[in-house]
Every structure is written in structure tokens, then in C-alpha cells.
Coordinates of C-alpha atoms in Angstrom, one line a residue:
Chain A
X27 CA 65.2 34.1 1.4
X28 CA 61.6 32.9 1.6
X29 CA 60.6 35.5 -0.9
X30 CA 63.4 34.4 -3.3
X31 CA 62.5 30.7 -2.9
X32 CA 58.8 30.9 -3.5
X33 CA 58.8 31.8 -7.2
X34 CA 61.5 29.1 -7.7
X35 CA 59.4 26.5 -5.9
X36 CA 56.3 27.7 -7.8
X37 CA 58.2 27.1 -11.1
X38 CA 59.3 23.7 -9.9
X39 CA 55.7 22.9 -9.2
X40 CA 54.6 23.9 -12.7
X41 CA 57.4 21.9 -14.2
X42 CA 56.4 18.8 -12.2
X43 CA 52.7 19.2 -13.2
X44 CA 53.7 19.5 -16.9
X45 CA 56.0 16.5 -16.7
X46 CA 53.1 14.2 -15.9
X47 CA 51.4 14.7 -19.3
X48 CA 53.2 14.7 -22.6
X49 CA 52.4 14.7 -26.3
X50 CA 52.9 11.2 -27.8
X51 CA 52.9 9.9 -31.3
X52 CA 50.3 7.2 -31.5
X53 CA 50.5 4.6 -34.3
X54 CA 47.6 2.3 -35.3
X55 CA 47.4 0.2 -38.5
X56 CA 44.5 1.1 -40.7
X57 CA 44.2 -0.3 -44.2
X58 CA 47.6 -1.7 -44.0
X59 CA 49.0 1.7 -43.4
X60 CA 50.2 3.2 -40.2
X61 CA 48.1 6.1 -39.0
X62 CA 50.0 8.3 -36.7
X63 CA 48.4 10.9 -34.6
X64 CA 49.4 13.1 -31.6
X65 CA 47.7 12.6 -28.3
X66 CA 48.3 13.8 -24.8
X67 CA 49.3 10.9 -22.6
X68 CA 49.6 11.3 -18.9
X69 CA 51.5 9.2 -16.3
X70 CA 49.9 7.5 -13.4
X71 CA 52.4 6.2 -10.9
X72 CA 51.7 3.2 -8.7
X73 CA 54.8 2.9 -6.6
X74 CA 57.6 2.9 -9.2
X75 CA 55.4 1.5 -11.9
X76 CA 54.4 3.9 -14.6
X77 CA 51.1 3.6 -16.4
X78 CA 49.5 5.7 -19.1
X79 CA 46.1 7.4 -18.8
X80 CA 44.3 10.0 -20.7
X81 CA 44.3 13.6 -19.7
X82 CA 40.8 13.3 -18.4
X83 CA 42.0 10.6 -16.0
X84 CA 45.1 12.4 -14.7
X85 CA 44.8 13.1 -11.0
X86 CA 46.4 16.4 -10.5
X87 CA 44.1 18.3 -12.8
X88 CA 41.2 17.0 -10.8
X89 CA 40.1 15.2 -13.9
X90 CA 39.9 11.7 -12.5
X91 CA 37.7 9.7 -14.8
X92 CA 34.9 7.4 -13.9
X93 CA 36.7 4.1 -14.3
X94 CA 39.4 5.1 -11.8
X95 CA 36.8 6.4 -9.4
X96 CA 34.6 3.4 -9.8
X97 CA 34.2 1.5 -6.5
X98 CA 35.8 -1.9 -6.7
X99 CA 33.6 -4.9 -6.3
X100 CA 33.8 -8.5 -7.3
X101 CA 33.6 -9.0 -11.1
X102 CA 32.8 -12.3 -12.7
X103 CA 34.7 -13.0 -16.0
X104 CA 34.0 -16.1 -18.0
X105 CA 37.1 -18.2 -18.8
X106 CA 39.3 -15.3 -17.6
X107 CA 42.4 -17.5 -17.1
X108 CA 41.9 -19.7 -20.2
X109 CA 44.6 -19.1 -22.7
X110 CA 41.9 -18.3 -25.3
X111 CA 42.4 -14.5 -25.6
X112 CA 44.4 -12.2 -23.4
X113 CA 43.1 -11.8 -19.9
X114 CA 43.6 -8.0 -20.0
X115 CA 41.2 -7.7 -22.9
X116 CA 38.6 -9.8 -21.1
X117 CA 38.8 -7.5 -18.1
X118 CA 38.5 -4.4 -20.2
X119 CA 35.4 -5.6 -21.8
X120 CA 33.9 -6.9 -18.6
X121 CA 34.3 -3.4 -17.2
X122 CA 32.4 -2.0 -20.2
X123 CA 35.5 -0.7 -22.0
X124 CA 36.9 -1.0 -25.5
X125 CA 40.4 -2.4 -25.8
X126 CA 42.9 -1.1 -28.3
X127 CA 46.5 -2.1 -29.0
X128 CA 48.7 0.6 -30.3
X129 CA 52.3 1.7 -30.7
X130 CA 53.7 4.9 -29.2
X131 CA 56.8 7.0 -28.9
X132 CA 57.8 10.3 -27.2
X133 CA 60.0 13.1 -28.3
X134 CA 61.4 11.7 -31.5
X135 CA 62.4 8.4 -29.9
X136 CA 63.9 6.1 -32.5
X137 CA 61.9 3.0 -31.5
X138 CA 58.2 2.4 -31.4
X139 CA 56.9 0.7 -28.3
X140 CA 53.6 -1.2 -28.0
X141 CA 51.0 -1.3 -25.3
X142 CA 47.3 -1.6 -25.0
X143 CA 44.6 0.6 -23.4
X144 CA 41.0 0.4 -22.5
X145 CA 38.7 3.2 -23.6
X146 CA 35.6 4.3 -21.7
X147 CA 34.1 6.9 -24.0
X148 CA 37.0 9.3 -24.4
X149 CA 38.8 8.3 -21.2
X150 CA 41.5 5.7 -21.5
X151 CA 43.7 3.8 -19.0
X152 CA 46.4 1.3 -19.8
X153 CA 45.1 -2.2 -19.5
X154 CA 48.0 -3.2 -17.3
X155 CA 46.7 -0.6 -14.8
X156 CA 43.3 -2.1 -14.9
X157 CA 44.6 -5.6 -14.2
X158 CA 46.8 -4.2 -11.4
X159 CA 43.8 -2.5 -9.7
X160 CA 41.1 -5.1 -10.3
X161 CA 43.1 -8.4 -10.0
X162 CA 41.9 -9.0 -6.4
X163 CA 38.2 -8.6 -7.4
X164 CA 38.2 -10.9 -10.4
X165 CA 36.1 -14.1 -10.0
X166 CA 36.5 -16.7 -12.7
X167 CA 33.6 -18.5 -14.3
X168 CA 34.1 -21.5 -16.5
X169 CA 32.2 -23.1 -19.3
Chain B
X30 CA 97.0 -25.8 2.2
X31 CA 95.9 -29.1 3.6
X32 CA 94.5 -31.9 1.4
X33 CA 91.2 -31.7 3.1
X34 CA 90.9 -28.0 2.4
X35 CA 91.8 -28.6 -1.3
X36 CA 89.2 -31.4 -1.5
X37 CA 86.5 -29.2 0.0
X38 CA 87.3 -26.5 -2.5
X39 CA 87.1 -29.0 -5.3
X40 CA 83.8 -30.4 -4.1
X41 CA 82.0 -27.1 -3.3
X42 CA 83.7 -24.1 -5.0
X43 CA 84.4 -25.5 -8.4
X44 CA 80.8 -26.7 -9.1
X45 CA 79.6 -23.3 -7.8
X46 CA 81.8 -21.6 -10.4
X47 CA 80.3 -23.8 -13.1
X48 CA 76.8 -23.0 -11.8
X49 CA 77.5 -19.3 -12.1
X50 CA 78.6 -19.8 -15.7
X51 CA 75.5 -21.9 -16.4
X52 CA 73.2 -19.0 -15.4
X53 CA 75.2 -16.1 -16.9
X54 CA 72.8 -13.3 -17.8
X55 CA 71.5 -13.5 -21.3
X56 CA 68.8 -11.5 -23.1
X57 CA 68.4 -12.3 -26.8
X58 CA 66.5 -9.6 -28.7
X59 CA 66.7 -7.7 -32.0
X60 CA 64.7 -5.2 -34.0
X61 CA 61.9 -7.7 -34.7
X62 CA 61.6 -9.4 -31.3
X63 CA 62.5 -7.3 -28.3
X64 CA 61.5 -6.4 -24.8
X65 CA 59.4 -3.4 -25.9
X66 CA 57.2 -5.2 -28.4
X67 CA 55.5 -8.2 -26.7
X68 CA 52.7 -9.3 -28.9
X69 CA 49.0 -9.4 -27.9
X70 CA 46.9 -12.3 -29.2
X71 CA 43.8 -10.2 -28.6
X72 CA 40.7 -12.4 -28.4
X73 CA 41.9 -15.5 -30.2
X74 CA 43.3 -18.7 -28.8
X75 CA 46.3 -18.9 -31.2
X76 CA 49.2 -18.5 -28.8
X77 CA 51.2 -21.1 -30.7
X78 CA 50.9 -18.9 -33.9
X79 CA 52.1 -15.8 -32.0
X80 CA 55.0 -17.8 -30.5
X81 CA 55.9 -19.3 -33.9
X82 CA 55.8 -15.9 -35.5
X83 CA 58.2 -14.7 -32.8
X84 CA 60.7 -17.5 -33.6
X85 CA 60.6 -16.7 -37.3
X86 CA 60.7 -12.9 -36.8
X87 CA 63.7 -13.2 -34.5
X88 CA 65.6 -15.4 -37.0
X89 CA 64.7 -13.3 -40.1
X90 CA 64.8 -9.9 -38.3
X91 CA 61.5 -9.0 -39.8
X92 CA 58.1 -9.2 -38.1
X93 CA 56.1 -12.2 -39.5
X94 CA 52.3 -12.2 -39.4
X95 CA 51.1 -14.2 -36.4
X96 CA 47.6 -14.9 -37.7
X97 CA 49.0 -16.1 -41.0
X98 CA 50.4 -19.1 -39.1
X99 CA 46.9 -20.2 -37.9
X100 CA 47.0 -24.0 -37.9
X101 CA 44.5 -25.4 -35.4
X102 CA 43.2 -28.2 -37.6
X103 CA 39.8 -26.8 -38.1
X104 CA 38.3 -23.9 -39.9
X105 CA 38.8 -20.4 -38.4
X106 CA 35.0 -20.1 -38.3
X107 CA 34.7 -23.2 -36.2
X108 CA 37.6 -22.2 -34.0
X109 CA 36.4 -18.7 -33.0
X110 CA 32.7 -19.6 -32.8
X111 CA 33.5 -22.3 -30.2
X112 CA 35.6 -19.8 -28.2
X113 CA 37.6 -22.6 -26.9
X114 CA 39.8 -23.5 -29.9
X115 CA 41.8 -26.7 -30.4
X116 CA 45.1 -25.0 -30.1
X117 CA 48.1 -25.9 -32.2
X118 CA 51.8 -26.6 -32.4
X119 CA 54.5 -24.0 -32.9
X120 CA 56.7 -26.2 -35.0
X121 CA 53.9 -27.6 -37.2
X122 CA 52.4 -24.2 -37.7
X123 CA 55.7 -23.1 -39.4
X124 CA 56.2 -26.4 -41.3
X125 CA 52.7 -26.5 -42.6
X126 CA 52.7 -22.9 -43.8
X127 CA 56.1 -23.2 -45.6
X128 CA 55.0 -26.5 -47.2
X129 CA 51.8 -24.8 -48.5
X130 CA 53.2 -21.4 -49.4
X131 CA 56.9 -21.8 -49.8
X132 CA 57.2 -18.2 -48.4
X133 CA 56.2 -16.2 -45.4
X134 CA 53.7 -13.4 -44.8
X135 CA 54.8 -10.2 -43.1
X136 CA 52.9 -8.6 -40.2
X137 CA 52.7 -5.4 -42.3
X138 CA 50.8 -7.3 -45.0
X139 CA 48.5 -9.2 -42.7
X140 CA 48.3 -7.5 -39.3
X141 CA 47.6 -9.5 -36.2
X142 CA 46.8 -6.6 -33.9
X143 CA 46.7 -2.8 -33.7
X144 CA 43.3 -2.6 -35.4
X145 CA 41.4 0.6 -35.3
X146 CA 38.0 -0.9 -34.7
X147 CA 35.1 1.6 -34.9
X148 CA 33.2 0.0 -32.0
X149 CA 33.9 -2.2 -29.1
X150 CA 35.2 -5.4 -30.7
X151 CA 38.1 -7.7 -30.3
X152 CA 39.6 -9.6 -33.2
X153 CA 37.6 -12.8 -32.7
X154 CA 34.4 -10.9 -32.2
X155 CA 35.1 -9.0 -35.4
X156 CA 35.6 -12.3 -37.3
X157 CA 32.4 -13.7 -35.8
X158 CA 30.5 -10.6 -36.8
X159 CA 31.9 -10.9 -40.3
X160 CA 30.7 -14.5 -40.6
X161 CA 27.3 -13.5 -39.2
X162 CA 27.0 -10.7 -41.7
X163 CA 28.0 -12.8 -44.6
X164 CA 25.5 -15.5 -43.5
X165 CA 22.8 -12.9 -43.1
X166 CA 23.9 -10.9 -46.2
X167 CA 24.0 -7.4 -44.8
X168 CA 27.6 -6.3 -44.9
X169 CA 26.8 -3.3 -47.0
X170 CA 24.3 -1.9 -44.5
X171 CA 26.7 -2.0 -41.5
X172 CA 29.1 0.9 -41.9
X173 CA 31.0 0.0 -38.7
X174 CA 31.6 -3.5 -40.0
X175 CA 32.7 -2.1 -43.3
X176 CA 35.1 0.2 -41.5
X177 CA 36.4 -2.7 -39.4
X178 CA 36.9 -4.8 -42.5
X179 CA 39.0 -2.0 -44.0
X180 CA 41.1 -1.9 -40.8
X181 CA 41.8 -5.6 -40.8
X182 CA 41.6 -6.7 -44.5
X183 CA 42.2 -3.6 -46.6
X184 CA 42.3 -5.5 -49.8
X185 CA 38.8 -7.0 -49.1
X186 CA 36.0 -4.6 -50.1
X187 CA 32.4 -5.5 -50.4
X188 CA 32.8 -6.7 -54.0
X189 CA 35.7 -9.0 -53.1
X190 CA 33.7 -10.6 -50.3
X191 CA 30.5 -10.8 -52.4
X192 CA 32.4 -12.5 -55.2
X193 CA 33.8 -15.1 -52.9
X194 CA 30.7 -15.8 -50.8
X195 CA 28.4 -16.1 -53.9
X196 CA 30.4 -19.2 -54.8
X197 CA 31.4 -20.6 -51.5
X198 CA 29.3 -19.0 -48.8
X199 CA 31.2 -18.3 -45.6
X200 CA 33.3 -21.5 -45.9
X201 CA 36.9 -20.7 -45.3
X202 CA 36.2 -17.0 -45.9
X203 CA 38.9 -15.7 -43.4
X204 CA 41.4 -18.2 -44.7
X205 CA 40.7 -16.8 -48.2
X206 CA 41.2 -13.3 -46.9
X207 CA 44.5 -14.3 -45.3
X208 CA 45.7 -15.8 -48.5
X209 CA 44.7 -12.6 -50.4
X210 CA 46.8 -10.4 -48.1
X211 CA 49.7 -12.8 -48.1
X212 CA 50.0 -13.0 -51.9
X213 CA 53.1 -10.7 -51.8
X214 CA 55.0 -13.8 -50.5
X215 CA 57.9 -12.5 -48.6
X216 CA 61.0 -14.7 -48.1
X217 CA 60.2 -16.9 -51.1
X218 CA 61.8 -20.2 -51.0
X219 CA 62.7 -19.9 -47.3
X220 CA 63.3 -23.3 -45.7
X221 CA 63.6 -24.3 -42.1
X222 CA 62.7 -27.4 -40.2
X223 CA 61.6 -26.5 -36.7
X224 CA 62.7 -28.9 -34.0
X225 CA 60.1 -30.1 -31.6
X226 CA 61.3 -31.7 -28.4
X227 CA 58.5 -32.9 -26.1
X228 CA 57.9 -35.1 -23.0
X229 CA 58.2 -38.0 -22.6
X230 CA 60.7 -38.5 -25.3
X231 CA 62.9 -35.8 -23.8
X232 CA 63.3 -35.5 -20.1
X233 CA 62.7 -32.2 -18.3
X234 CA 66.4 -32.1 -17.5
X235 CA 67.3 -32.5 -21.1
X236 CA 64.9 -29.9 -22.2
X237 CA 66.3 -27.4 -19.7
X238 CA 69.8 -28.2 -20.8
X239 CA 68.8 -27.5 -24.4
X240 CA 67.1 -24.3 -23.5
X241 CA 70.3 -23.1 -21.9
X242 CA 72.5 -24.2 -24.8
X243 CA 70.2 -22.4 -27.3
X244 CA 70.2 -19.2 -25.3
X245 CA 74.0 -19.3 -25.2
X246 CA 74.0 -19.6 -29.0
X247 CA 71.9 -16.4 -29.0
X248 CA 68.7 -18.2 -30.0
X249 CA 65.2 -17.9 -28.6
X250 CA 63.2 -21.0 -27.7
X251 CA 59.5 -21.7 -28.0
X252 CA 58.1 -23.1 -24.7
X253 CA 55.0 -25.2 -24.4
X254 CA 53.8 -25.5 -20.8
X255 CA 50.9 -26.3 -18.6
X256 CA 50.0 -22.8 -17.9
X257 CA 48.2 -23.4 -14.6
X258 CA 51.3 -25.1 -13.3
X259 CA 53.6 -22.4 -14.5
X260 CA 51.5 -19.7 -12.9
X261 CA 50.6 -21.8 -9.9
X262 CA 47.1 -20.4 -9.9
X263 CA 44.6 -21.7 -7.5
X264 CA 41.8 -21.9 -10.0
X265 CA 40.7 -25.5 -10.0
X266 CA 40.0 -25.6 -13.8
X267 CA 42.8 -26.4 -16.0
X268 CA 43.8 -23.7 -18.5
X269 CA 45.6 -26.2 -20.7
X270 CA 48.8 -25.8 -22.7
X271 CA 50.1 -22.3 -23.5
X272 CA 52.9 -21.4 -25.9
X273 CA 55.4 -18.7 -25.0
X274 CA 59.0 -17.9 -25.9
X275 CA 62.1 -18.0 -23.7
X276 CA 64.3 -15.1 -24.6
X277 CA 66.7 -14.9 -21.7
X278 CA 67.9 -16.0 -18.3
X279 CA 69.6 -14.5 -15.2
X280 CA 70.3 -15.3 -11.6
X281 CA 67.4 -14.1 -9.5
X282 CA 68.3 -11.0 -7.5
X283 CA 66.2 -12.4 -4.7
X284 CA 67.0 -16.0 -4.5
X285 CA 70.2 -16.4 -6.5
X286 CA 68.6 -19.2 -8.5
X287 CA 68.4 -19.3 -12.2
X288 CA 65.3 -17.9 -13.8
X289 CA 64.2 -17.5 -17.4
X290 CA 62.7 -14.6 -19.2
X291 CA 59.5 -15.7 -20.8
X292 CA 57.9 -13.7 -23.5
X293 CA 54.1 -13.9 -23.4
X294 CA 51.6 -12.8 -26.0
X295 CA 49.1 -11.1 -23.7
X296 CA 50.4 -7.5 -24.1
X297 CA 52.0 -5.7 -21.1
X298 CA 49.7 -6.9 -18.2
X299 CA 51.5 -9.2 -15.9
X300 CA 51.4 -8.4 -12.2
X301 CA 48.4 -10.6 -11.4
X302 CA 50.6 -13.6 -12.3
X303 CA 53.3 -12.7 -9.8
X304 CA 54.2 -14.9 -6.9
X305 CA 57.2 -16.8 -5.5
X306 CA 59.3 -17.7 -8.5
X307 CA 57.5 -15.5 -11.0
X308 CA 58.0 -11.8 -11.3
X309 CA 57.1 -9.3 -14.0
X310 CA 60.0 -7.9 -16.1
X311 CA 60.3 -4.1 -15.8
X312 CA 61.9 -1.7 -18.2
X313 CA 63.2 1.2 -16.0
X314 CA 64.3 4.7 -16.9
X315 CA 65.5 6.6 -13.9
X316 CA 62.9 5.8 -11.3
X317 CA 60.1 5.1 -13.7
X318 CA 59.4 1.5 -14.6
X319 CA 57.0 -0.1 -17.0
X320 CA 55.8 -3.7 -17.5
X321 CA 57.2 -5.3 -20.6
X322 CA 54.8 -8.3 -20.8
X323 CA 57.7 -10.6 -20.1
X324 CA 58.0 -12.8 -17.0
X325 CA 61.0 -13.9 -15.0
X326 CA 60.1 -17.5 -14.2
X327 CA 62.1 -19.7 -11.8
X328 CA 63.7 -23.0 -12.9
X329 CA 61.3 -24.8 -10.5
X330 CA 58.2 -23.4 -12.2
X331 CA 59.6 -24.1 -15.7
X332 CA 60.5 -27.7 -14.7
X333 CA 57.0 -28.3 -13.1
X334 CA 55.1 -27.1 -16.1
X335 CA 57.2 -27.8 -19.2
X336 CA 55.7 -29.9 -21.9
X337 CA 58.2 -29.3 -24.6
X338 CA 60.3 -26.8 -26.6
X339 CA 60.4 -25.7 -30.3
X340 CA 63.3 -24.0 -31.9
X341 CA 64.7 -23.2 -35.4
X342 CA 68.0 -25.0 -36.1

């Protein structure tokens, strides 16, 4: 029984690992035209909340990226809670990243969905993951 | 049944039934404005324009350009250079644009987000760098700026900008570029008179009643609120007014009280705002859930923070 189960469990393990990363259509407007490209987007689960990260940031492949390994410490952000500009973008830039808004869909979904990510070189994490992880460390500075 | 029992039923049960009806679950959305496509105002302080664009987009079932509705009462150059902005009004942004243009501008013609910038830059920083380059006359030497220009204003090459700035300098340059990209004039002749209802002329109770009535008519409602009161943040500095859109309501699964689905324009991030009476909306498939950038806000928080509402009749 054990011998029979092992390859089945091994297959399950493979399937689970592959389910964490998927090929996504990514759409960004450039020169008034939609530029669509394919990218590998991986899931990062925090409880039941799903966030997207780049393959290089995906845990199971031991590819954790710098921003996710970076030790948390207080970070001062000017006018973070002012309604001039979205807070997530301010956090992304304060951490040294490049924010980008984009549309995505998986597997021939009929509807494009939008989100935003923060690039650190070629690594990216969804901005909502950054705010979730860093919210306790944000110190606000005002003009 | 005794008369006392009947009286008790009348006093307590009947109003409770009405209360349940008053907070029946409603989520108003369509192909242009829906749970999956909360906007992101990027680095600008034009929340009112993004909310106004949502009101129009929902009505017309076509995504209207948010930045085209800029209406802060000062030039865009002044607005973004000060990084504090003067803000604006949802209703007046729509009225003023229609009066000037007698048409609308689509998001596909003048994008408000999704830019493929070649370097770290948000939208307001890009506009600032454009003004700086024009004032210092070196656009043609900065390939990154040229690329960013193509991403945001595809009809504006170096020659177009040179032609404008040789006559007018940087004055109203971005307004000119907006006009250039909105020449297509969608929904020509479209007319609507947005309704603004603000304190103190309208009481908070009246505003809330109107919100409910509009939701029941399958409308969405622009909400102007004191953001620090709505979010109950402990930051001592005032964040000022913020414009969002109410698109739904439900009875809270935790408290049973009525709460409203507020569509923000800050992308998907939300959980740092959560607290008693404010939870992030989640879209769940099986056991995986994602933030939608919408907030479930209690009646209490709405009442404490509301300044007014704007809707399209």
C-alpha cells in the first residue's frame, strides 16, 4: 500500500507546486494600444488572501526575493495618508520599488482584472501584499 | 393572541421587518464599473475626477477618462508641483467638462493609468519631469522621457510639444495634451446635470436616505467624506476630504447592521484601513480570496464622516 501511495503522493506534490505559478496575460497601455504579454505569476497566500508575486519571489522554489526577505523596520513616508496619491504607490517608492498598474487574466478568462505591483529590479510583488506586510512599520511625516 | 402580544409584535417585529428591507443586499456594477476594476489615482490628488469618471462610466457603460475631468481650479502644473492640490468637486467636474466640450473623453483615448513607464515614475512625477524638461529644453536628449511621453500621450511627439511650447512655453501644456487626445469627442451632445447634496443644506439622515433610494434604483452614488473620520485613523493631521463611490450595501455578517460598499481609487490595497466598522471587500474563488479595493463601511462611519453626495439623475 505504501509503495502504491508514494508515486500518487509525489504526483500530487508536483501538481500542487505547479498550481502556485501560472502563465498570465498581462495588459499594459502603451501609445494608446494595449500591449499584451505572457508572464509567469505566482501565488503567495497569507491566510486565505491571495497575492501575486514574481517567480523569483515564490517561496517553494527557494527563490524568495530580497523585498520579501528584507527585515522589517520603521519606515517614514511623507504625507502617507493624505489623499494626494494612493498610499500603496507611496509605500512602493519608499521601499525603493517601481509601481505599475496593469490588467491581467488567466486561462482565457473573459474579463480583464486590474491590480498593481511593485518592481524591485526583475522581482515584483503586488502592492497590496506590501501594504499588508509593512503597515505596522509605516510612520507618517507631514508637510 | 392577547392584545398585549399583538401590540408587542407591532412595536418590535414590524419595524424589524422594514429594517431588513431597508438593508437588502445590493451591489450595482456593470462592464464599465465593477468589483474587479477599482481605479488607481496613482500619484495625483484628483480623487474627485476618478469618482466622477466612475459615475459617468457606470451610466454610459463605457470607461470615461478620469484625468480628462481634472477641475481643480488651477493649472495642472501648479497642482502637481505643490503636491498638495486644491481638490475638486465630482459634480462640477462633470458639469464644467460638458459645458466646455459638449462631449466626453474615453479612457482608451486618454488613459489615466496602466502606463508603461521606462523608469521609476508615477504619473505626477512624470508630469513634473515633462514640465521641467520643457522649461530646460532637453526633451530630445532624454530617451526615457520620450518613451514615457509615448506611453501617456501617444499623439504628442517632440515636434508637437516643440510647436506648442515655442508659442506658449509650459503654460497649460498638459491641458493642451489632454485636449489633443480628447479630440475624438465621444458621446457628443451628451447632457446630464449632476446633483450635489451637501451638508448643512441636507442632513446626514437625509443623505443616507437618498443613498439607499439611489442604490435601490440600481444607481451608484459619489460620496464626499472627511477621510480621517471615515477611516478613524489616529494620525493627528487631517487628511481632508476624499471622494469615493458607494456601489452597494448589505447587512454586516458580524454585527447585523447596515454597511455600504465604498469603491475607492487607490487600487487593491485596503487592509491597513480595516477596523471596527470597516472591512476590505474580498472576491473569493474556492478558498482563495483577493482584495478588490472596495471597502465595507458601517453606517456609523458613513454618518460620522459624510460631507455630501453626488449622483446623476
